[in-house]
Amino acid sequence: AQSVTQPDIHITVSEGASLELRCNYSYGATPYLFWYVQSPGQGLQLLLKYFSGDTLVQGIKGFEAEFKRSQSSFNLRKPSVHWSDAAEYFCAVGATGGFKTIFGAGTRLFVKA
Amino acid sequence: AAGVIQSPRHLIKEKRETATLKCYPIPRHDTVYWYQQGPGQDPQFLISFYEKMQSDKGSIPDRFSAQQFSDYHSELNMSSLELGDSALYFCASSLGLGTPNYEQYFGPGTRLTVT
């Protein structure tokens, strides 16, 4: 069965420091992978996606993610975090066939001054 | 650019009442998905429709039903509401299935509170 694991429930990072959010997936075929961000009480905003090709994917707001098939990982990174990045981040996998998206439990990012 | 529209944005109901949530997909999108996100939880897939036919089903209670209409909008009907149904309900739409354009665009959600 498809699943997504985000091992960190929450992470605290100083403003200006680098960030890496971990994501591992379980899926038999080539997955469609996504990272979404959600501010409190708000909807889901797509940060970036991976379908195929270059394993390093650039997204919005300065985020990037690297697909590593050998590790079944799709970690999200940002070189310098801003206070406005504080939010909940969800890694997700989409089944080929496009019927549904399976989300990880999310990682809440706190940014300290 | 047009986005997914959900109405209402907020809804308060009492236990055992019914509720109907509406979703209007991005123009030309033919697939609609419904998700439920409880407090502090990740979004859970409920059901999806492709070209007005149910395409997949997740953890949707029997008290809930949904359909997609000829104009591709979708409605989620919830009956005999329970306190545990209080959640943020997202609708998403996409163009086609299993295509390079597969990407779900999420609406802002409907926050349902059952008292």
mmCIF file of C-alpha atoms in Angstrom, chain A residues 2-109:
data_model
loop_
_atom_site.group_PDB
_atom_site.id
_atom_site.type_symbol
_atom_site.label_atom_id
_atom_site.label_comp_id
_atom_site.label_asym_id
_atom_site.label_seq_id
_atom_site.Cartn_x
_atom_site.Cartn_y
_atom_site.Cartn_z
ATOM 1 C CA GLN A 2 1.098 3.500 -0.693
ATOM 2 C CA SER A 3 2.206 5.547 2.273
ATOM 3 C CA VAL A 4 4.135 8.639 3.161
ATOM 4 C CA THR A 5 6.199 9.094 6.297
ATOM 5 C CA GLN A 6 7.319 12.402 7.682
ATOM 6 C CA PRO A 7 9.422 11.428 10.682
ATOM 7 C CA ASP A 8 9.571 14.889 12.235
ATOM 8 C CA ILE A 9 6.343 16.115 13.824
ATOM 9 C CA HIS A 10 7.813 19.552 14.355
ATOM 10 C CA ILE A 11 11.062 21.348 13.679
ATOM 11 C CA THR A 12 12.385 24.646 14.993
ATOM 12 C CA VAL A 13 14.848 26.606 12.902
ATOM 13 C CA SER A 14 16.421 30.004 13.410
ATOM 14 C CA GLU A 15 15.602 32.637 10.850
ATOM 15 C CA GLY A 16 18.269 32.654 8.168
ATOM 16 C CA ALA A 17 19.333 29.092 8.860
ATOM 17 C CA SER A 18 18.959 26.268 6.380
ATOM 18 C CA LEU A 19 16.067 23.839 6.491
ATOM 19 C CA GLU A 20 15.542 20.229 5.527
ATOM 20 C CA LEU A 21 12.244 18.423 6.008
ATOM 21 C CA ARG A 22 12.317 14.699 5.584
ATOM 22 C CA CYS A 23 9.899 12.581 3.611
ATOM 23 C CA ASN A 24 9.920 8.894 2.804
ATOM 24 C CA TYR A 25 7.377 7.200 0.612
ATOM 25 C CA SER A 26 6.287 3.693 -0.125
ATOM 26 C CA TYR A 27 5.014 3.084 -3.616
ATOM 27 C CA GLY A 28 5.572 0.279 -6.082
ATOM 28 C CA ALA A 29 5.831 2.267 -9.254
ATOM 29 C CA THR A 30 7.341 5.617 -10.106
ATOM 30 C CA PRO A 31 5.562 8.011 -7.813
ATOM 31 C CA TYR A 32 4.251 11.473 -8.333
ATOM 32 C CA LEU A 33 5.566 13.410 -5.347
ATOM 33 C CA PHE A 34 4.471 16.715 -3.925
ATOM 34 C CA TRP A 35 5.178 19.104 -1.125
ATOM 35 C CA TYR A 36 2.374 21.328 0.139
ATOM 36 C CA VAL A 37 2.405 24.097 2.714
ATOM 37 C CA GLN A 38 -0.526 25.019 4.910
ATOM 38 C CA SER A 39 -0.772 28.045 7.158
ATOM 39 C CA PRO A 40 -3.135 27.778 10.148
ATOM 40 C CA GLY A 41 -6.751 27.600 9.037
ATOM 41 C CA GLN A 42 -5.774 27.957 5.412
ATOM 42 C CA GLY A 43 -5.809 25.785 2.331
ATOM 43 C CA LEU A 44 -3.020 23.774 0.814
ATOM 44 C CA GLN A 45 -0.516 25.493 -1.411
ATOM 45 C CA LEU A 46 1.658 23.447 -3.731
ATOM 46 C CA LEU A 47 5.342 24.171 -3.258
ATOM 47 C CA LEU A 48 6.740 21.791 -5.836
ATOM 48 C CA LYS A 49 6.185 18.477 -7.548
ATOM 49 C CA TYR A 50 8.158 15.642 -9.076
ATOM 50 C CA PHE A 51 6.858 13.536 -11.928
ATOM 51 C CA SER A 52 9.993 12.438 -13.757
ATOM 52 C CA GLY A 53 13.274 13.732 -15.129
ATOM 53 C CA ASP A 54 15.673 15.834 -13.108
ATOM 54 C CA THR A 55 15.663 14.570 -9.551
ATOM 55 C CA LEU A 56 16.291 18.032 -8.115
ATOM 56 C CA VAL A 57 13.092 20.014 -8.310
ATOM 57 C CA GLN A 58 12.797 23.746 -7.805
ATOM 58 C CA GLY A 59 9.647 25.169 -6.315
ATOM 59 C CA ILE A 60 8.165 28.426 -5.180
ATOM 60 C CA LYS A 61 9.368 30.568 -2.292
ATOM 61 C CA GLY A 62 12.942 29.332 -2.692
ATOM 62 C CA PHE A 63 12.195 25.708 -1.844
ATOM 63 C CA GLU A 64 13.695 22.716 -3.574
ATOM 64 C CA ALA A 65 13.402 18.959 -3.147
ATOM 65 C CA GLU A 66 15.490 16.029 -4.249
ATOM 66 C CA PHE A 67 14.035 12.707 -5.309
ATOM 67 C CA LYS A 68 16.217 9.768 -4.307
ATOM 68 C CA ARG A 69 14.789 6.518 -5.555
ATOM 69 C CA SER A 70 17.367 4.383 -3.741
ATOM 70 C CA GLN A 71 16.307 5.892 -0.424
ATOM 71 C CA SER A 72 12.613 6.324 -1.284
ATOM 72 C CA SER A 73 12.974 9.881 -0.143
ATOM 73 C CA PHE A 74 11.852 13.299 -1.283
ATOM 74 C CA ASN A 75 13.300 15.759 1.214
ATOM 75 C CA LEU A 76 12.414 19.439 1.089
ATOM 76 C CA ARG A 77 15.143 22.030 1.522
ATOM 77 C CA LYS A 78 15.552 25.758 1.759
ATOM 78 C CA PRO A 79 18.927 27.471 2.176
ATOM 79 C CA SER A 80 17.687 30.365 4.304
ATOM 80 C CA VAL A 81 14.427 30.290 6.229
ATOM 81 C CA HIS A 82 12.250 33.357 6.670
ATOM 82 C CA TRP A 83 9.850 33.918 9.556
ATOM 83 C CA SER A 84 6.965 33.727 7.070
ATOM 84 C CA ASP A 85 7.880 30.118 6.323
ATOM 85 C CA ALA A 86 6.443 29.029 9.659
ATOM 86 C CA ALA A 87 3.613 26.659 8.715
ATOM 87 C CA GLU A 88 2.672 23.008 8.362
ATOM 88 C CA TYR A 89 4.360 21.137 5.530
ATOM 89 C CA PHE A 90 2.889 18.050 3.964
ATOM 90 C CA CYS A 91 4.659 15.597 1.726
ATOM 91 C CA ALA A 92 2.324 13.666 -0.544
ATOM 92 C CA VAL A 93 2.360 10.932 -3.126
ATOM 93 C CA GLY A 94 -0.062 10.666 -6.003
ATOM 94 C CA ALA A 95 -1.018 7.337 -7.422
ATOM 95 C CA THR A 96 -0.458 6.952 -11.138
ATOM 96 C CA GLY A 97 -3.920 6.985 -12.579
ATOM 97 C CA GLY A 98 -4.492 10.161 -10.675
ATOM 98 C CA PHE A 99 -7.242 9.063 -8.401
ATOM 99 C CA LYS A 100 -6.060 10.342 -5.077
ATOM 100 C CA THR A 101 -3.224 11.889 -3.157
ATOM 101 C CA ILE A 102 -1.899 10.352 0.024
ATOM 102 C CA PHE A 103 -0.495 12.777 2.539
ATOM 103 C CA GLY A 104 2.073 12.369 5.233
ATOM 104 C CA ALA A 105 1.225 13.401 8.768
ATOM 105 C CA GLY A 106 2.884 16.764 8.266
ATOM 106 C CA THR A 107 5.781 18.600 9.849
ATOM 107 C CA ARG A 108 5.134 21.839 11.652
ATOM 108 C CA LEU A 109 7.916 24.339 11.158
#
